[in-house]
Short mmCIF file of C-alpha atoms and ligand atoms in Angstrom, two decimals:
data_model
loop_
_atom_site.label_atom_id
_atom_site.label_comp_id
_atom_site.label_asym_id
_atom_site.label_seq_id
_atom_site.Cartn_x
_atom_site.Cartn_y
_atom_site.Cartn_z
CA MET A 14 -0.01 -0.12 0.11
CA SER A 15 1.48 3.55 -1.18
CA HIS A 16 0.83 5.95 0.76
CA VAL A 17 0.29 9.27 -0.63
CA ILE A 18 0.75 12.75 0.56
CA THR A 19 -1.12 15.56 -0.88
CA GLY A 20 -1.06 19.55 -0.23
CA GLY A 21 -3.98 19.10 1.90
CA ALA A 22 -2.26 16.81 4.21
CA ILE A 23 -1.89 17.30 8.22
CA VAL A 24 1.55 18.07 9.02
CA GLY A 25 3.08 16.95 12.59
CA GLY A 26 6.31 16.53 13.90
CA VAL A 27 9.17 16.04 16.53
CA CYS A 28 12.12 18.21 17.13
CA GLY A 29 15.08 17.58 19.28
CA GLN A 30 18.55 17.46 19.36
CA PRO A 31 20.01 15.50 17.98
CA ILE A 32 16.82 13.26 16.63
CA THR A 33 18.41 10.60 14.48
CA HIS A 34 17.21 8.33 17.11
CA SER A 35 13.64 9.12 17.87
CA MET A 36 10.96 6.57 17.84
CA SER A 37 8.12 8.88 17.10
CA PRO A 38 8.21 9.43 13.67
CA VAL A 39 8.73 5.36 12.93
CA ILE A 40 5.17 5.01 15.55
CA HIS A 41 3.68 8.18 14.43
CA ASN A 42 3.48 7.34 10.54
CA ALA A 43 3.03 3.63 11.06
CA TRP A 44 -0.30 4.89 12.73
CA ILE A 45 -1.23 7.64 9.97
CA ALA A 46 -0.57 4.64 7.37
CA ALA A 47 -3.11 2.27 9.25
CA ALA A 48 -5.81 5.03 9.32
CA GLY A 49 -4.75 5.76 5.78
CA LEU A 50 -4.52 9.73 6.75
CA ASP A 51 -3.43 12.32 4.36
CA ALA A 52 -0.49 13.34 7.04
CA ALA A 53 2.94 13.12 7.85
CA TYR A 54 5.19 13.18 10.77
CA VAL A 55 8.37 14.71 10.09
CA PRO A 56 12.03 14.81 12.39
CA PHE A 57 13.57 18.72 12.84
CA ALA A 58 17.00 19.41 14.58
CA PRO A 59 17.27 22.53 14.50
CA ALA A 60 20.75 23.99 15.82
CA ALA A 61 20.09 24.57 19.70
CA GLU A 62 20.26 28.39 19.71
CA ARG A 63 17.68 28.62 17.01
CA PHE A 64 15.17 26.42 18.60
CA GLU A 65 12.87 29.52 19.31
CA THR A 66 12.89 30.82 15.57
CA PHE A 67 12.58 27.38 14.27
CA VAL A 68 9.41 27.44 16.47
CA ASP A 69 8.12 31.43 15.54
CA GLY A 70 7.63 30.23 12.01
CA LEU A 71 5.85 27.66 12.15
CA ARG A 72 3.08 29.61 13.60
CA GLY A 73 -0.29 30.30 11.90
CA GLY A 74 -0.20 27.49 9.54
CA ALA A 75 2.93 25.64 8.76
CA MET A 76 2.49 22.54 11.11
CA ARG A 77 -0.59 21.14 13.43
CA GLY A 78 1.27 19.96 16.33
CA LEU A 79 5.01 19.64 16.94
CA ASN A 80 6.42 17.10 19.72
CA VAL A 81 9.64 18.75 21.88
CA THR A 82 12.07 16.53 22.75
CA ILE A 83 15.71 16.72 24.51
CA PRO A 84 16.72 19.55 25.39
CA PHE A 85 14.26 21.88 24.69
CA LYS A 86 11.10 20.60 26.95
CA GLU A 87 11.71 23.92 29.00
CA ARG A 88 12.36 26.55 26.36
CA ALA A 89 9.14 24.81 24.36
CA LEU A 90 6.98 25.72 27.59
CA ALA A 91 8.68 29.39 27.78
CA VAL A 92 8.14 29.91 23.55
CA ALA A 93 4.24 29.20 24.48
CA ASP A 94 1.41 31.82 24.47
CA THR A 95 -0.60 29.25 26.59
CA ALA A 96 0.06 26.06 28.25
CA SER A 97 -2.14 23.33 29.98
CA ASP A 98 -1.85 22.63 33.78
CA LEU A 99 0.12 19.75 33.69
CA ALA A 100 2.44 21.42 31.31
CA ARG A 101 3.16 24.33 33.92
CA MET A 102 3.52 21.89 36.58
CA ALA A 103 5.94 19.82 34.68
CA GLY A 104 7.83 23.46 34.04
CA ALA A 105 7.65 21.74 30.47
CA ALA A 106 5.80 20.87 27.36
CA ASN A 107 6.43 18.06 24.99
CA LEU A 108 4.10 18.99 22.02
CA LEU A 109 3.24 22.44 20.91
CA MET A 110 0.17 22.67 19.37
CA PHE A 111 -0.28 25.50 16.58
CA GLY A 112 -3.70 27.73 16.67
CA GLU A 113 -4.51 29.41 12.89
CA ASP A 114 -4.31 32.53 14.72
CA GLY A 115 -0.44 32.41 15.10
CA ARG A 116 -0.20 31.64 18.81
CA VAL A 117 1.23 28.23 20.44
CA HIS A 118 -0.38 26.00 22.86
CA ALA A 119 2.00 24.12 25.26
CA ASP A 120 1.02 20.37 26.28
CA ASN A 121 2.52 17.80 28.23
CA THR A 122 1.58 13.70 27.27
CA ASP A 123 4.69 12.54 28.99
CA GLY A 124 2.48 12.65 32.08
CA PRO A 125 -0.35 10.53 30.53
CA GLY A 126 2.32 8.42 29.42
CA LEU A 127 3.89 7.47 32.62
CA LEU A 128 0.22 6.95 34.41
CA GLY A 129 -0.92 4.97 30.96
CA ALA A 130 1.86 2.88 31.15
CA ILE A 131 1.37 2.32 35.31
CA ALA A 132 -2.27 1.25 34.33
CA ILE A 133 -1.35 -1.02 31.63
CA GLN A 134 1.48 -2.97 33.18
CA ALA A 135 0.42 -2.90 37.08
CA PRO A 136 -3.43 -2.49 36.64
CA SER A 137 -3.81 -2.95 40.32
CA PHE A 138 -1.35 -0.07 41.44
CA ASP A 139 -3.72 2.65 43.02
CA VAL A 140 -2.12 5.85 42.38
CA THR A 141 -4.59 7.60 45.11
CA THR A 142 -3.27 5.92 48.12
CA ALA A 143 0.49 4.28 47.97
CA PRO A 144 3.42 6.27 48.61
CA VAL A 145 5.89 7.33 45.92
CA VAL A 146 9.70 7.34 45.73
CA ILE A 147 11.21 8.82 42.78
CA LEU A 148 15.12 8.88 42.22
CA GLY A 149 16.28 11.87 40.30
CA ALA A 150 15.13 15.48 40.48
CA GLY A 151 15.93 16.51 37.06
CA GLY A 152 13.42 17.39 34.05
CA ALA A 153 11.62 13.89 34.02
CA ALA A 154 11.32 13.80 37.67
CA ARG A 155 9.59 17.12 37.68
CA GLY A 156 7.37 16.07 35.12
CA ALA A 157 6.66 12.71 37.09
CA VAL A 158 6.15 14.78 40.31
CA ALA A 159 3.17 16.52 37.94
CA ALA A 160 1.53 13.75 36.99
CA LEU A 161 1.62 11.96 39.81
CA LEU A 162 0.08 14.71 42.20
CA LEU A 163 -2.47 15.34 39.64
CA ALA A 164 -3.30 11.81 39.43
CA GLY A 165 -3.65 12.08 43.52
CA ALA A 166 -1.22 10.29 45.02
CA PRO A 167 -0.66 11.59 48.53
CA ARG A 168 2.68 11.81 49.38
CA ILE A 169 5.79 11.93 47.21
CA ALA A 170 9.67 11.80 48.26
CA VAL A 171 12.13 12.99 45.59
CA VAL A 172 15.90 11.38 46.31
CA ASN A 173 18.39 12.85 44.55
CA ARG A 174 22.73 12.86 44.77
CA THR A 175 22.37 16.36 44.73
CA VAL A 176 19.48 17.02 47.90
CA ALA A 177 19.34 20.83 47.21
CA ARG A 178 17.96 19.94 43.28
CA ALA A 179 15.52 17.95 45.10
CA GLN A 180 14.42 20.74 47.78
CA GLU A 181 14.62 23.25 44.70
CA LEU A 182 12.13 20.88 42.88
CA ALA A 183 10.30 19.92 46.20
CA ASP A 184 9.82 23.45 47.46
CA THR A 185 7.63 24.29 43.74
CA PHE A 186 5.35 21.43 44.59
CA GLY A 187 3.69 22.03 48.23
CA GLU A 188 3.49 19.86 51.50
CA LYS A 189 3.22 16.92 49.32
CA VAL A 190 6.38 16.57 48.39
CA VAL A 191 9.59 15.88 49.96
CA ALA A 192 13.01 16.18 48.92
CA LYS A 193 15.62 13.45 50.66
CA GLY A 194 19.37 12.46 49.82
CA GLU A 195 20.28 9.00 49.24
CA ASP A 196 21.03 7.60 52.64
CA ALA A 197 17.22 8.30 53.59
CA LEU A 198 16.09 5.11 50.78
CA PRO A 199 16.48 2.70 53.55
CA ALA A 200 13.99 4.24 55.43
CA LEU A 201 11.51 5.48 52.74
CA LEU A 202 11.71 2.11 50.96
CA PRO A 203 9.70 -0.23 53.07
CA GLU A 204 7.05 2.51 52.83
CA ALA A 205 7.31 2.79 49.09
CA GLY A 206 4.15 1.66 46.93
CA LEU A 207 5.77 2.93 43.84
CA ILE A 208 9.47 3.25 43.16
CA ILE A 209 10.67 5.56 39.66
CA ASN A 210 14.19 5.92 38.11
CA ALA A 211 13.91 9.39 36.70
CA THR A 212 17.96 9.87 36.72
CA SER A 213 19.78 9.07 33.99
CA LEU A 214 21.31 5.71 35.58
CA GLY A 215 21.01 3.16 33.41
CA LEU A 216 20.57 4.51 30.54
CA GLY A 217 22.88 2.31 27.71
CA GLY A 218 23.25 -0.71 29.71
CA GLY A 219 24.99 0.77 32.79
CA ALA A 220 24.73 0.14 36.60
CA GLY A 221 21.12 1.74 37.62
CA PRO A 222 20.53 4.01 40.37
CA ALA A 223 22.10 1.72 44.15
CA ALA A 224 18.49 1.53 45.99
CA ASP A 225 18.16 -1.85 47.51
CA LEU A 226 14.71 -2.27 46.25
CA THR A 227 14.39 -5.90 48.23
CA LEU A 228 13.57 -3.39 51.23
CA THR A 229 10.60 -2.58 48.56
CA PRO A 230 7.31 -4.27 50.24
CA ASN A 231 5.99 -7.13 48.15
CA THR A 232 3.09 -5.61 46.50
CA ALA A 233 5.59 -2.55 45.32
CA VAL A 234 5.38 -1.59 41.76
CA VAL A 235 9.34 -0.52 40.12
CA MET A 236 9.25 1.41 37.03
CA ASP A 237 12.23 2.56 35.12
CA MET A 238 11.77 5.83 32.64
CA VAL A 239 14.85 4.93 30.51
CA TYR A 240 13.88 2.14 27.87
CA LYS A 241 17.22 1.72 26.24
CA PRO A 242 18.09 -1.30 27.17
CA LEU A 243 14.47 -2.02 27.59
CA ARG A 244 15.27 -4.49 30.71
CA THR A 245 17.28 -2.31 32.60
CA GLU A 246 19.83 -3.58 35.54
CA PHE A 247 16.71 -1.84 37.66
CA LEU A 248 14.04 -3.20 36.74
CA ARG A 249 16.04 -6.86 36.38
CA ARG A 250 16.86 -6.20 40.04
CA ALA A 251 13.03 -5.22 41.02
CA GLU A 252 12.15 -8.87 39.07
CA ALA A 253 14.79 -10.89 40.77
CA ALA A 254 13.04 -9.26 44.22
CA GLY A 255 9.64 -10.72 42.90
CA ARG A 256 8.10 -6.66 42.30
CA LEU A 257 5.82 -6.01 39.31
CA THR A 258 7.84 -3.70 36.97
CA VAL A 259 6.95 -1.06 34.42
CA ASP A 260 8.90 -0.06 31.77
CA GLY A 261 9.85 3.39 29.76
CA LEU A 262 9.34 2.09 26.69
CA GLU A 263 5.55 1.66 27.62
CA MET A 264 5.02 5.45 28.97
CA LEU A 265 7.02 6.53 25.58
CA LEU A 266 4.16 4.28 23.80
CA ARG A 267 1.57 6.02 25.70
CA GLN A 268 2.51 9.50 25.26
CA ALA A 269 2.23 8.88 22.00
CA MET A 270 -1.40 8.21 21.50
CA PRO A 271 -2.49 11.26 23.19
CA THR A 272 -0.30 13.28 21.02
CA PHE A 273 -1.38 11.31 18.30
CA GLU A 274 -5.27 12.46 18.59
CA ALA A 275 -4.17 16.14 19.41
CA ILE A 276 -2.62 16.44 16.07
CA TYR A 277 -4.52 13.78 13.86
CA GLY A 278 -7.89 14.87 15.07
CA GLN A 279 -8.47 10.64 15.77
CA ALA A 280 -7.62 7.88 18.05
CA PRO A 281 -4.43 5.81 16.39
CA SER A 282 -5.60 2.25 15.46
CA PRO A 283 -4.85 -0.63 18.17
CA SER A 284 -4.79 -2.81 15.17
CA VAL A 285 -0.90 -1.47 15.27
CA ASP A 286 1.46 -3.09 17.18
CA VAL A 287 3.57 -0.03 18.04
CA ARG A 288 5.41 -1.65 21.27
CA ALA A 289 6.23 -4.62 18.77
CA LEU A 290 7.87 -2.12 15.59
CA ALA A 291 9.33 -0.23 18.50
CA LEU A 292 10.68 -3.41 19.72
CA LYS A 293 12.08 -4.12 16.56
CA ARG A 294 14.15 -0.45 16.11
CA LEU A 295 15.41 -1.00 19.48
CA GLY A 296 16.97 -4.17 18.66
CA GLU A 297 14.85 -5.84 21.40
CA VAL A 298 13.71 -8.66 19.39
P1 LIG B 15 16.14 14.87 32.97
O1 LIG B 15 16.11 15.98 32.52
O2 LIG B 15 16.50 13.66 31.82
O3 LIG B 15 15.75 14.40 34.08
P2 LIG B 15 19.02 15.86 34.06
O4 LIG B 15 18.30 17.09 34.35
O5 LIG B 15 20.27 15.65 33.46
O6 LIG B 15 18.03 14.88 32.99
O7 LIG B 15 18.76 14.70 35.43
C1 LIG B 15 19.73 14.00 35.69
C2 LIG B 15 19.41 13.29 36.84
O8 LIG B 15 20.25 12.15 37.39
C3 LIG B 15 19.62 14.22 38.34
O9 LIG B 15 18.92 13.88 39.35
C4 LIG B 15 21.05 13.34 38.59
O10 LIG B 15 21.22 13.57 39.54
P3 LIG B 15 22.30 15.17 40.15
O11 LIG B 15 20.87 16.05 40.41
O12 LIG B 15 22.40 14.82 41.83
O13 LIG B 15 23.06 15.62 38.90
C5 LIG B 15 20.98 11.84 38.02
N1 LIG B 15 21.99 11.36 38.07
C6 LIG B 15 22.94 11.64 36.75
N2 LIG B 15 24.28 10.82 37.25
C7 LIG B 15 24.18 10.26 38.32
C8 LIG B 15 24.95 9.70 39.09
N3 LIG B 15 26.02 8.90 38.79
N4 LIG B 15 24.26 8.91 40.37
C9 LIG B 15 23.20 9.68 41.02
N5 LIG B 15 22.30 10.37 40.18
C10 LIG B 15 23.15 10.29 38.94
#
């Protein structure tokens, strides 16, 4: 089946630096082809100092919606005219929507992606009752805190090597979020219902965070936002301890679903096995 793009096509895309290994074009174009849409999803890697100029050039009709990834997510929020509550709380946007009037709206579908991945891979987990431990205090951690708070998480401990950075993050969220150093883990883990690795540790196959997951309750859920490799050392240790795990690839796929709907006006077809497609790209099968 050939996929025809006409002058009336809906154009979406993704912008990051670098962008070569982004999975998003593969995922969105597979959904576009399956739906037979007159549409395209295109990768962009503008020079870092030209990000704002690039986005300004898309105002008023060039593009319907643009995913934004590392290192532009914070600047994407700043360049927008309006923003969703989640994007504001996360301090970052992974989706810019372009209105016909030239205005840009910032949204964040990483949050729904995180919650969607948990709902699929750990369906028994109740986000409104369990204390959460988040490892890391960068942009990924901030996004996770925002999504979990909006979903009703009662208590979140942000644990970071650099405690001052965790404190800075916690201070912006109020009393439900506390900042801790790594030395607090032995006390936090036995109480935790959900533990999320939001550090860059484990990326590319290295050792994950040092947290001793055998200290967690049997019912605890362990999630890794890193998805290269799919089964990180952190998730392997969680599995060895008998814990239910949630992988970062599912989060990536679940953020792509509401993104696709926002840009192309319809839900992606469930008939496309995007997880299998992504696993193939990752060299996991
Ligand atoms: P992102 O925006 O993807 O979250 P980031 O802002 O660079 O990325 O944050 C990376 C996170 O991984 C930080 O929490 C960082 O801890 P510090 O704030 O102390 O730097 C954490 N991290 C990276 N390397 C680490 C290491 N070797 N040990 C512990 N934490 C590490």
